[in-house]
PDB file of C-alpha atoms in Angstrom:
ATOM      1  CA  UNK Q   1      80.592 -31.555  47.130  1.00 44.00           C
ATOM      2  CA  UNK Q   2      84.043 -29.336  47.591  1.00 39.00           C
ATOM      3  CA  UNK Q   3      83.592 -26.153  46.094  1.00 38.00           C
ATOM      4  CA  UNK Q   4      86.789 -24.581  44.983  1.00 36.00           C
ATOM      5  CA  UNK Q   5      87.671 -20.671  45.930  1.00 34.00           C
ATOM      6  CA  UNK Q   6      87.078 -19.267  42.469  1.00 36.00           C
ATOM      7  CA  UNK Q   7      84.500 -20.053  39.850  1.00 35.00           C
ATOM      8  CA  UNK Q   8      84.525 -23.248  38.173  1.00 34.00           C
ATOM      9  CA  UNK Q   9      82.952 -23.053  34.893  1.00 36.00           C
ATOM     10  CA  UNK Q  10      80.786 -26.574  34.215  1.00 37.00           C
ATOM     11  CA  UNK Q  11      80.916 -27.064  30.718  1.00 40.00           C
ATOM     12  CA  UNK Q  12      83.336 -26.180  27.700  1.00 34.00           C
ATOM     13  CA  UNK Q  13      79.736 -25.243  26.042  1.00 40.00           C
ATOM     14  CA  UNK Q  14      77.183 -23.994  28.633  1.00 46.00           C
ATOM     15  CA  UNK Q  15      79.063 -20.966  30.242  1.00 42.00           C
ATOM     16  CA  UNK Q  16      77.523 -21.401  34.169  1.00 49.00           C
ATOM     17  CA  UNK Q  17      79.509 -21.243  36.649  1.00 52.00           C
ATOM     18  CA  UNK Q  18      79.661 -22.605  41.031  1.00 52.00           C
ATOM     19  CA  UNK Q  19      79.909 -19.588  43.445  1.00 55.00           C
ATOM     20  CA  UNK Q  20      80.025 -20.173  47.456  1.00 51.00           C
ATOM     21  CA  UNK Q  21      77.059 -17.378  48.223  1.00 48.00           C
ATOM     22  CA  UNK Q  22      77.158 -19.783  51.768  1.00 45.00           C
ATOM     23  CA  UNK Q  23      76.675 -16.729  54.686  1.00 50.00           C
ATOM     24  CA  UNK Q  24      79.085 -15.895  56.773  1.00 50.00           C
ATOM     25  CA  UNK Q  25      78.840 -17.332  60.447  1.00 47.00           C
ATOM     26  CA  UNK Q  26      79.791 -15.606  63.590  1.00 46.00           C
ATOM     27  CA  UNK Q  27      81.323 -19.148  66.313  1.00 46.00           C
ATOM     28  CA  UNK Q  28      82.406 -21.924  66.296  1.00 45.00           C
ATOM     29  CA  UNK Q  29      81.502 -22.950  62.971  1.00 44.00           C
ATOM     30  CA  UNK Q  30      83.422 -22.937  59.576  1.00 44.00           C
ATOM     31  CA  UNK Q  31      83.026 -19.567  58.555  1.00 44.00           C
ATOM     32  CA  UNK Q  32      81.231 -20.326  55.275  1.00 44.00           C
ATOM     33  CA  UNK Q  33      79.427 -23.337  56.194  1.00 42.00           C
ATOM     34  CA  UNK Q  34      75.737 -23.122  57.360  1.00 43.00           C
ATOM     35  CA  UNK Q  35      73.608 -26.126  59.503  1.00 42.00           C
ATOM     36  CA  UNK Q  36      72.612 -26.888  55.836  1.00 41.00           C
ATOM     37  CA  UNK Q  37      76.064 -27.392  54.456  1.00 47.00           C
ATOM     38  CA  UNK Q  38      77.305 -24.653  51.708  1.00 48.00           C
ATOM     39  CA  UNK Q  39      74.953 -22.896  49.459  1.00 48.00           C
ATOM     40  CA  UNK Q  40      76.190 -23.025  46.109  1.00 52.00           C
ATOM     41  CA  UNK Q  41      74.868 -20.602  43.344  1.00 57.00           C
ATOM     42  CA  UNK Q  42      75.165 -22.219  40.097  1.00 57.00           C
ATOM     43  CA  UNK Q  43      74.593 -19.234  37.724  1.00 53.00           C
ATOM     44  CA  UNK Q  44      75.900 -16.535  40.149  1.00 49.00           C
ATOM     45  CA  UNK Q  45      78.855 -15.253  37.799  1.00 43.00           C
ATOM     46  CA  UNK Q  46      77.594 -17.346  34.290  1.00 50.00           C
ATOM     47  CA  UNK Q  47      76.158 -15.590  31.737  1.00 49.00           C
ATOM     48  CA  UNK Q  48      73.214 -18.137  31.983  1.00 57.00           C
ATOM     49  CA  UNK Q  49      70.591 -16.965  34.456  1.00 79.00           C
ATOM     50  CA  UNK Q  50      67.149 -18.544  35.747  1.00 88.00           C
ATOM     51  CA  UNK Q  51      63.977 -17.460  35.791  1.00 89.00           C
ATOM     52  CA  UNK Q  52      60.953 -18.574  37.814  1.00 90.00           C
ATOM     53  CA  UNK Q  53      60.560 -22.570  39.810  1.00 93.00           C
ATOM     54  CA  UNK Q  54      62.389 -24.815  39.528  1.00 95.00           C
ATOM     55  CA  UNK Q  55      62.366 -28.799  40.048  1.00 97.00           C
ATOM     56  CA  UNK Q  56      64.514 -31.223  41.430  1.00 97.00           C
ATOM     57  CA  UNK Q  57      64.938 -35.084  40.872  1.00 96.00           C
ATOM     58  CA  UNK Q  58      67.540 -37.932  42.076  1.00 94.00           C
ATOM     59  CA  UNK Q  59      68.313 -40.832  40.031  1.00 92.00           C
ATOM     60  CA  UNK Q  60      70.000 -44.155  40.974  1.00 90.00           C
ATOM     61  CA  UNK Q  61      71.511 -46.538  38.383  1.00 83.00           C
ATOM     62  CA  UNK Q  62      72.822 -49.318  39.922  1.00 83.00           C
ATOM     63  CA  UNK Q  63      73.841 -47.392  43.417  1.00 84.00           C
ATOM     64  CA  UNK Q  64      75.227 -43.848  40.875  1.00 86.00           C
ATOM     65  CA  UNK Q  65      73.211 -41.449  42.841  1.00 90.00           C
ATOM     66  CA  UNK Q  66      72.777 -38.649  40.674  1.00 91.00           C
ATOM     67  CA  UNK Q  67      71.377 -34.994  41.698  1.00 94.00           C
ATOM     68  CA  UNK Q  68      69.233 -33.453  38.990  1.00 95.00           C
ATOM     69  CA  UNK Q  69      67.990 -29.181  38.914  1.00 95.00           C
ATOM     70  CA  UNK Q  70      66.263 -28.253  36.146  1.00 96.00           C
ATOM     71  CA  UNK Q  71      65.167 -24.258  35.276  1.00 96.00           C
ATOM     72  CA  UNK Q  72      63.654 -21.957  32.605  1.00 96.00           C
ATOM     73  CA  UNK Q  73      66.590 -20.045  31.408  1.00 93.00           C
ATOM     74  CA  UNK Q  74      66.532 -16.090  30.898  1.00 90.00           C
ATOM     75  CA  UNK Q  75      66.272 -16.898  27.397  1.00 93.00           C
ATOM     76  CA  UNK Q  76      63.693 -19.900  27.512  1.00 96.00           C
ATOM     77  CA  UNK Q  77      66.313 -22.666  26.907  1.00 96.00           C
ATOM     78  CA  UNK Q  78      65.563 -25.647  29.397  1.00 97.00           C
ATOM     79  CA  UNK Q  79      68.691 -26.304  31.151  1.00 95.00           C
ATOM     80  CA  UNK Q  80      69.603 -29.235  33.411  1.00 94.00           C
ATOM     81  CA  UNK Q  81      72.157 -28.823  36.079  1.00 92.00           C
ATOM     82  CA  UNK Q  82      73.450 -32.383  37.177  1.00 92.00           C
ATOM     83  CA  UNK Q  83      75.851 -33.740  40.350  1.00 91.00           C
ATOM     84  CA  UNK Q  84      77.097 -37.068  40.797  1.00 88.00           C
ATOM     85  CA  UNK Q  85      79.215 -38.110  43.627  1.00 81.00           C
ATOM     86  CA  UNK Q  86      82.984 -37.929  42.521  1.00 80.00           C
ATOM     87  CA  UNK Q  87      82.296 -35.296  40.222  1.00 83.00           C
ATOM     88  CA  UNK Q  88      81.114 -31.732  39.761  1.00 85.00           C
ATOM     89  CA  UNK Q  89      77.809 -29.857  38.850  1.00 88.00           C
ATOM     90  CA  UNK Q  90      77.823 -30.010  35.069  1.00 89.00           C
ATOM     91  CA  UNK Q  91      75.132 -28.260  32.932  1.00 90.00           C
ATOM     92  CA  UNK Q  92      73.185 -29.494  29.972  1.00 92.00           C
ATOM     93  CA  UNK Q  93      70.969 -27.607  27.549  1.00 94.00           C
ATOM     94  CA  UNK Q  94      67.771 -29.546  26.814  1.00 97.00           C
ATOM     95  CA  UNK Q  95      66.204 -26.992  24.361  1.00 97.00           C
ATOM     96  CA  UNK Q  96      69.707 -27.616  22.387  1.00 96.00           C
ATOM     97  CA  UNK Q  97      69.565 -31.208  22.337  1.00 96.00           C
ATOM     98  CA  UNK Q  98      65.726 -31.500  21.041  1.00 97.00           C
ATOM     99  CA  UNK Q  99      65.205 -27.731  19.625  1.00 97.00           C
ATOM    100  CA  UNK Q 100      62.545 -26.738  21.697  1.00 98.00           C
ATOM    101  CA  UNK Q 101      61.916 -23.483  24.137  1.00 98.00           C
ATOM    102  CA  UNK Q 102      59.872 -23.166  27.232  1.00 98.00           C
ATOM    103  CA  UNK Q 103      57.527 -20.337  29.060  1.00 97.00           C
ATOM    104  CA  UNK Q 104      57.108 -21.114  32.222  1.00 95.00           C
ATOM    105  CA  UNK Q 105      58.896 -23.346  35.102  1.00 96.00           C
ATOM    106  CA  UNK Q 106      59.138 -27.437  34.559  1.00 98.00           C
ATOM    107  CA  UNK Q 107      57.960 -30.008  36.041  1.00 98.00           C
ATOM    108  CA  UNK Q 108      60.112 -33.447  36.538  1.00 98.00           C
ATOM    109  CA  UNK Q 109      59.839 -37.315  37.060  1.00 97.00           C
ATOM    110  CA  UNK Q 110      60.956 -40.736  37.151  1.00 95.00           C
ATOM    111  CA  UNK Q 111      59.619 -44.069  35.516  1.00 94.00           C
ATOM    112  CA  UNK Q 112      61.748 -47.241  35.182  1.00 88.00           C
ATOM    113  CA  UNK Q 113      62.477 -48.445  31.514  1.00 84.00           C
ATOM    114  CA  UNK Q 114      64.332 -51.610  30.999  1.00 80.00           C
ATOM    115  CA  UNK Q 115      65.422 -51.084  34.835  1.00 82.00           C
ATOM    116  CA  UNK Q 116      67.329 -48.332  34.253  1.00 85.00           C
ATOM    117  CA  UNK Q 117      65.469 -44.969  35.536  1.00 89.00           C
ATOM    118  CA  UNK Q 118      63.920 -42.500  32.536  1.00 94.00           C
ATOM    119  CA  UNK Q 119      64.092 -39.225  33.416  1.00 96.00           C
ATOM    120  CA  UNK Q 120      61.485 -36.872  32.407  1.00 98.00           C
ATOM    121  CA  UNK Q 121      60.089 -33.657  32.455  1.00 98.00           C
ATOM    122  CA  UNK Q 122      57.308 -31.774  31.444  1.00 98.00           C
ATOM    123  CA  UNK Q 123      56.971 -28.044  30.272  1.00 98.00           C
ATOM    124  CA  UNK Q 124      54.560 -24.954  28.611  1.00 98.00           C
ATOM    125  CA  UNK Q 125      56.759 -24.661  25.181  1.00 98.00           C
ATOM    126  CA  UNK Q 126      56.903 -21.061  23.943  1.00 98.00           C
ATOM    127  CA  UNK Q 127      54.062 -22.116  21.341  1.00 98.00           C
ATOM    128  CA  UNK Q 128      51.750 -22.978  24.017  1.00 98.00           C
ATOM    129  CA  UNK Q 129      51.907 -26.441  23.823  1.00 98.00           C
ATOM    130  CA  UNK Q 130      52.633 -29.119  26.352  1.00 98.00           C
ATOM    131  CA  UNK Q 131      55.817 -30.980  25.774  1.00 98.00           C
ATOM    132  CA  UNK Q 132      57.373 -33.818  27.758  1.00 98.00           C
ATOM    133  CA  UNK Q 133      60.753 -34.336  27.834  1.00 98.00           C
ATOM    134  CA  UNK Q 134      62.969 -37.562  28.285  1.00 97.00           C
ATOM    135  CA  UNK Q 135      66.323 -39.730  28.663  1.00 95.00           C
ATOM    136  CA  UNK Q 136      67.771 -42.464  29.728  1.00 88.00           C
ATOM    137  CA  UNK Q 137      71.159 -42.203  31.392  1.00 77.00           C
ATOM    138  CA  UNK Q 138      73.930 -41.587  29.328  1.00 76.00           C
ATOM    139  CA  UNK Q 139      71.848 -40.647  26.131  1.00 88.00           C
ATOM    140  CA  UNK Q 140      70.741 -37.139  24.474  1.00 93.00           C
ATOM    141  CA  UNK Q 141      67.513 -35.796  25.671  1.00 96.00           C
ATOM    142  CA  UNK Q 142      64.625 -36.345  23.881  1.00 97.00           C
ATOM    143  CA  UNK Q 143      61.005 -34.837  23.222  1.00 98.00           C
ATOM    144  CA  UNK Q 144      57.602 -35.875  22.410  1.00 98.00           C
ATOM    145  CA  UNK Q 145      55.104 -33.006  21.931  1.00 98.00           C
ATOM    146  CA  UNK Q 146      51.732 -33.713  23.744  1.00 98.00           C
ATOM    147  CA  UNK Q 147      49.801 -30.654  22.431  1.00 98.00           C
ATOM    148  CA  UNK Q 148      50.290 -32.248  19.123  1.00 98.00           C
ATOM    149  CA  UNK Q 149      49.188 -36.075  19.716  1.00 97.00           C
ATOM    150  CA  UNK Q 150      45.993 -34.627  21.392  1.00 97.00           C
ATOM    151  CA  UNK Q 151      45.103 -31.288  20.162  1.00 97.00           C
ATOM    152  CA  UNK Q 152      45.107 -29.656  23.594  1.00 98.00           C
ATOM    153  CA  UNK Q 153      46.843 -26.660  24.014  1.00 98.00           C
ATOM    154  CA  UNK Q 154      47.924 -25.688  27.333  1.00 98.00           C
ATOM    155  CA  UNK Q 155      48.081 -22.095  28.960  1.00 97.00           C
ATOM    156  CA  UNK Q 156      50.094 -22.739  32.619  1.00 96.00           C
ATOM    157  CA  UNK Q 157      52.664 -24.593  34.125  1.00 97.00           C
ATOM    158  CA  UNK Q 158      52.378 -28.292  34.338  1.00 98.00           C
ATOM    159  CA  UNK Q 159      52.477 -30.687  37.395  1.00 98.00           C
ATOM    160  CA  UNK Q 160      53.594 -34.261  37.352  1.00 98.00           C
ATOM    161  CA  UNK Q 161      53.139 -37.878  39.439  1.00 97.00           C
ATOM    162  CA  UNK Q 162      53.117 -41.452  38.912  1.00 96.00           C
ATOM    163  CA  UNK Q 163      50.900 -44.373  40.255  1.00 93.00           C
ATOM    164  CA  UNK Q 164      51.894 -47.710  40.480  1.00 90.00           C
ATOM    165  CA  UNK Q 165      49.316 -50.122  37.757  1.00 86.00           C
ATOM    166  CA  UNK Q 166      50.583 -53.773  38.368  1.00 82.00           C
ATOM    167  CA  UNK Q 167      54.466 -54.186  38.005  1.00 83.00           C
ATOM    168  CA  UNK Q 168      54.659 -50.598  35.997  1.00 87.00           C
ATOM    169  CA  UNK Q 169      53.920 -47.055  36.279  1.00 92.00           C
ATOM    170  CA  UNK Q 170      50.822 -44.820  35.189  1.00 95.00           C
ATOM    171  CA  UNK Q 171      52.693 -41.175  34.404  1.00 97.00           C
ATOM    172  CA  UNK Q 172      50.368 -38.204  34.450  1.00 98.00           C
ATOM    173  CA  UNK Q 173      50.906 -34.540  33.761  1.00 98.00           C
ATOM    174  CA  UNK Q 174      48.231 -32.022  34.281  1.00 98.00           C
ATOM    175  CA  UNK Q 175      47.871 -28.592  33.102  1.00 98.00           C
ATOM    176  CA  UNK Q 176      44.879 -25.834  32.892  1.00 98.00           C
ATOM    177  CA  UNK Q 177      43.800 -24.600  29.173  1.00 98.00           C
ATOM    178  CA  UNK Q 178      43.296 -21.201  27.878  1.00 97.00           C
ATOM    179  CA  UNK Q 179      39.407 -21.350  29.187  1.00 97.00           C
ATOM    180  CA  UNK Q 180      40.389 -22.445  32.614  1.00 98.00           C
ATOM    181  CA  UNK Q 181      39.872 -26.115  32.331  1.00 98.00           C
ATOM    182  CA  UNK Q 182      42.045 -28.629  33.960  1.00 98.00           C
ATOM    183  CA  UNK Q 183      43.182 -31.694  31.639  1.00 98.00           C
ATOM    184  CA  UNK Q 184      45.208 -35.024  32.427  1.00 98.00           C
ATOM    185  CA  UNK Q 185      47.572 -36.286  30.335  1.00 98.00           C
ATOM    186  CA  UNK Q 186      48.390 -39.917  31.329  1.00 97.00           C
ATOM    187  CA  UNK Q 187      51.135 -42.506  29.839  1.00 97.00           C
ATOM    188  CA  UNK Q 188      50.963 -46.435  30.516  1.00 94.00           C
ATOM    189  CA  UNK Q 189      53.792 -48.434  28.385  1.00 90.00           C
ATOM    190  CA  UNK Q 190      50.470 -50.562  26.835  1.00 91.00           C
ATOM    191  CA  UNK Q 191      48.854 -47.553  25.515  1.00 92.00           C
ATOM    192  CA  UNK Q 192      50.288 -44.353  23.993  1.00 95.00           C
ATOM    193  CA  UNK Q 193      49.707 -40.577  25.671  1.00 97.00           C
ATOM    194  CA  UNK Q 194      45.797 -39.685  26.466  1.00 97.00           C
ATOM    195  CA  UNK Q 195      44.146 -36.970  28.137  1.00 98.00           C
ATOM    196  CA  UNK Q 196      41.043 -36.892  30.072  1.00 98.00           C
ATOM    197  CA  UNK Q 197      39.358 -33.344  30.573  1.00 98.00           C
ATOM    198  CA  UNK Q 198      38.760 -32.992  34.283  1.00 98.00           C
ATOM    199  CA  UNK Q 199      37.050 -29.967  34.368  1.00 98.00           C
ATOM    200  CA  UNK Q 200      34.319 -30.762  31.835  1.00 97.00           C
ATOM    201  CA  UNK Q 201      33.615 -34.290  34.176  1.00 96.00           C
ATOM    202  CA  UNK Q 202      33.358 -32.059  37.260  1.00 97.00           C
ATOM    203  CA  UNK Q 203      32.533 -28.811  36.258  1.00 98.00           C
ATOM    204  CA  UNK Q 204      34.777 -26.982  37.936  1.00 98.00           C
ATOM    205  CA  UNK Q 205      37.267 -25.008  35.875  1.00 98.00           C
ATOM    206  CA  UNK Q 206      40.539 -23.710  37.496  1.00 98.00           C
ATOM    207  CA  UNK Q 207      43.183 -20.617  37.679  1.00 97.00           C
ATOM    208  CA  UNK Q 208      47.120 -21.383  38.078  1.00 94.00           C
ATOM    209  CA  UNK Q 209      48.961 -24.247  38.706  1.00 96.00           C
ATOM    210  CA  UNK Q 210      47.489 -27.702  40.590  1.00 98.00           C
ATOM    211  CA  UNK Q 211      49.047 -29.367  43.171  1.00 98.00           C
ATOM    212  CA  UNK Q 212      49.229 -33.482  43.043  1.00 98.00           C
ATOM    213  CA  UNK Q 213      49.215 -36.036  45.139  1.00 97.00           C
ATOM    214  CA  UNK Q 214      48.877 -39.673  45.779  1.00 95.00           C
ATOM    215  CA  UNK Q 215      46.937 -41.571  48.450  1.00 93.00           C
ATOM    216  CA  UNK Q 216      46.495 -45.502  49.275  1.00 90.00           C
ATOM    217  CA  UNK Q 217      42.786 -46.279  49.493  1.00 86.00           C
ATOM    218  CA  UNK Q 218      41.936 -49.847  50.061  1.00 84.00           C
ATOM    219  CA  UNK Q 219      44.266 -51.605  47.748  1.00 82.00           C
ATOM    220  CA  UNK Q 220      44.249 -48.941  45.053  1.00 84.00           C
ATOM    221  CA  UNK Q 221      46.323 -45.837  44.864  1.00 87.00           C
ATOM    222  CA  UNK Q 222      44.156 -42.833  44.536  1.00 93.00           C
ATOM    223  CA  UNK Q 223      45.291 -39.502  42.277  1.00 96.00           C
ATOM    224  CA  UNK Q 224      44.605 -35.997  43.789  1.00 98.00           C
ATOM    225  CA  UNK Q 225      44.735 -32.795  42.589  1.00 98.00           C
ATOM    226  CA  UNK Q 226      44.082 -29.754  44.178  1.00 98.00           C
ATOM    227  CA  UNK Q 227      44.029 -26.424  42.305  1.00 98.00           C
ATOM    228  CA  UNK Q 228      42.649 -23.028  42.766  1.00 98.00           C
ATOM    229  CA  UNK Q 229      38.880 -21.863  41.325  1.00 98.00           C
ATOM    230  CA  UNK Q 230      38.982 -18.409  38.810  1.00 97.00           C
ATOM    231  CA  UNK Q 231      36.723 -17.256  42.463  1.00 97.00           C
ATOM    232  CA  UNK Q 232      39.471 -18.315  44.282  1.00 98.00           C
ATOM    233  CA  UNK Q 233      38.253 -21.430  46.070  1.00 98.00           C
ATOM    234  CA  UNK Q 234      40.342 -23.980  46.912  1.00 98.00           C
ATOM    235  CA  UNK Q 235      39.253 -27.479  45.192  1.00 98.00           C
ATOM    236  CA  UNK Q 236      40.736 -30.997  45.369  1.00 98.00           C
ATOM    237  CA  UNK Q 237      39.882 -33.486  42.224  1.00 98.00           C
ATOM    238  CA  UNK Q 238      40.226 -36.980  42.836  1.00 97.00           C
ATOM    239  CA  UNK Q 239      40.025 -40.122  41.134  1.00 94.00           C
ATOM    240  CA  UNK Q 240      38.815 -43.838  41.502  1.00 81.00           C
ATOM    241  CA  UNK Q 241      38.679 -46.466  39.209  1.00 79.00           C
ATOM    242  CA  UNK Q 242      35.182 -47.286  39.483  1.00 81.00           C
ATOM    243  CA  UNK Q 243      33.749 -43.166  39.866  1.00 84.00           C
ATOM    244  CA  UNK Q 244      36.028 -41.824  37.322  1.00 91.00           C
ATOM    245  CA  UNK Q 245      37.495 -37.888  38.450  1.00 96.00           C
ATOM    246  CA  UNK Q 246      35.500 -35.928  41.133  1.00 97.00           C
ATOM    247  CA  UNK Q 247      35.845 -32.634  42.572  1.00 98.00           C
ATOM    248  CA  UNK Q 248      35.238 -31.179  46.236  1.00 98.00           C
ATOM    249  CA  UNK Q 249      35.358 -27.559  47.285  1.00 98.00           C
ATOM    250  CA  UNK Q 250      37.140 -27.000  50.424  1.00 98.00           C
TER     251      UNK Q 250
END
């Protein structure tokens, strides 16, 4: 998208602004444009600043493609920075809309509801617990606090993926505990939010944030996630339908 010479601010209520921070180039090449395209810095000169990870999402209702950034803000708001062609980047605060803060970077998603895409994400609220975050195009961001539906507290950032169950989508979000165990939080639209504990099937307990993964096996699509041990081995948990969730040390 055009970026105009001076600061644009992207919202009458979210003071972040769009700086060109693209490096200069010495040839034949527009001065401030890179192989890459421009590099746009979208808290550069707003008093609303990042901190930590980030993730990144597209969208696409009925060929709107939509480019979606959400960060931790300095202050532990969730903000969501979104660009849509014919437009400009425009900022929303999530902790705002649904009153809730977040320590530590998000995680993000899609899952189709009533074939329009539902946006989610996933994030370590300031209290600890694990709290998923949703819309649907066009509508206020929601919340639905997982720590509280299953009594598991969570004590790192979360990681997200979906696997395809018949005509729908199984959602999953995994974080470690306080103790170093690694739990699954899964979503089908039959069945409300459940959690398996991972680390208590395979006895391995973990440090830091997992890594997932998805991978076809036969005609089922196997989940993978590969974390760190408190020794500092590298393990990768898997799952099958018939074996339940295993673990091998690399």
């Amino acid at each position: 998208p055009a970026v105009q010479p001076e600061p644009v601010p992207l919202s009458a209520t979210i003071p972040v602004r769009i700086d060109d921070v693209s490096p200069e180039i010495v040839g034949p090449l527009d001065a401030k444009a890179t192989q890459f395209g421009r590099v746009l810095s979208l808290t550069g000169s707003g008093k609303e600043k990042v901190v930590g990870p980030v993730a990144a999402w597209v969208t696409d209702l009925r060929g709107l493609v939509t480019e979606n950034i959400a960060a931790r803000g300095s202050d532990n708001d969730l903000l969501v920075f979104t660009w849509a062609s014919g437009g400009d980047w425009k900022a929303a605060n999530v902790s705002d809309q649904t009153g809730v803060r977040i320590d530590g970077p998000p995680t993000a998603w899609t899952a189709p509801f009533d074939c329009v895409p539902l946006e989610h994400l996933a994030a370590r609220s300031t209290a600890n617990e694990l709290v998923v975050f949703y819309r649907a195009p066009g509508v206020r961001w929601q919340s639905v606090n997982l720590s509280r539906k299953t009594g598991i507290e969570v004590a790192g950032p979360p990681v997200a993926w979906t696997t395809p169950k018949g005509a729908s989508l199984v959602e999953h979000v995994a974080a470690p505990t306080a103790n170093g165990e690694l739990v699954v939080f899964y979503y089908h639209p039959s069945q409300d939010w459940q959690f398996v504990n991972i680390s208590q099937q395979t006895g391995v307990k973990v440090f830091g944030r997992a890594a997932a993964w998805t991978a076809p096996l036969s005609s089922v699509e196997v989940d993978h996630l590969a974390a760190r041990t408190p020794t500092g081995d590298l393990v990768v948990f898997y799952w099958g339908p018939t074996t339940g969730w295993q673990a091998i040390n690399l």
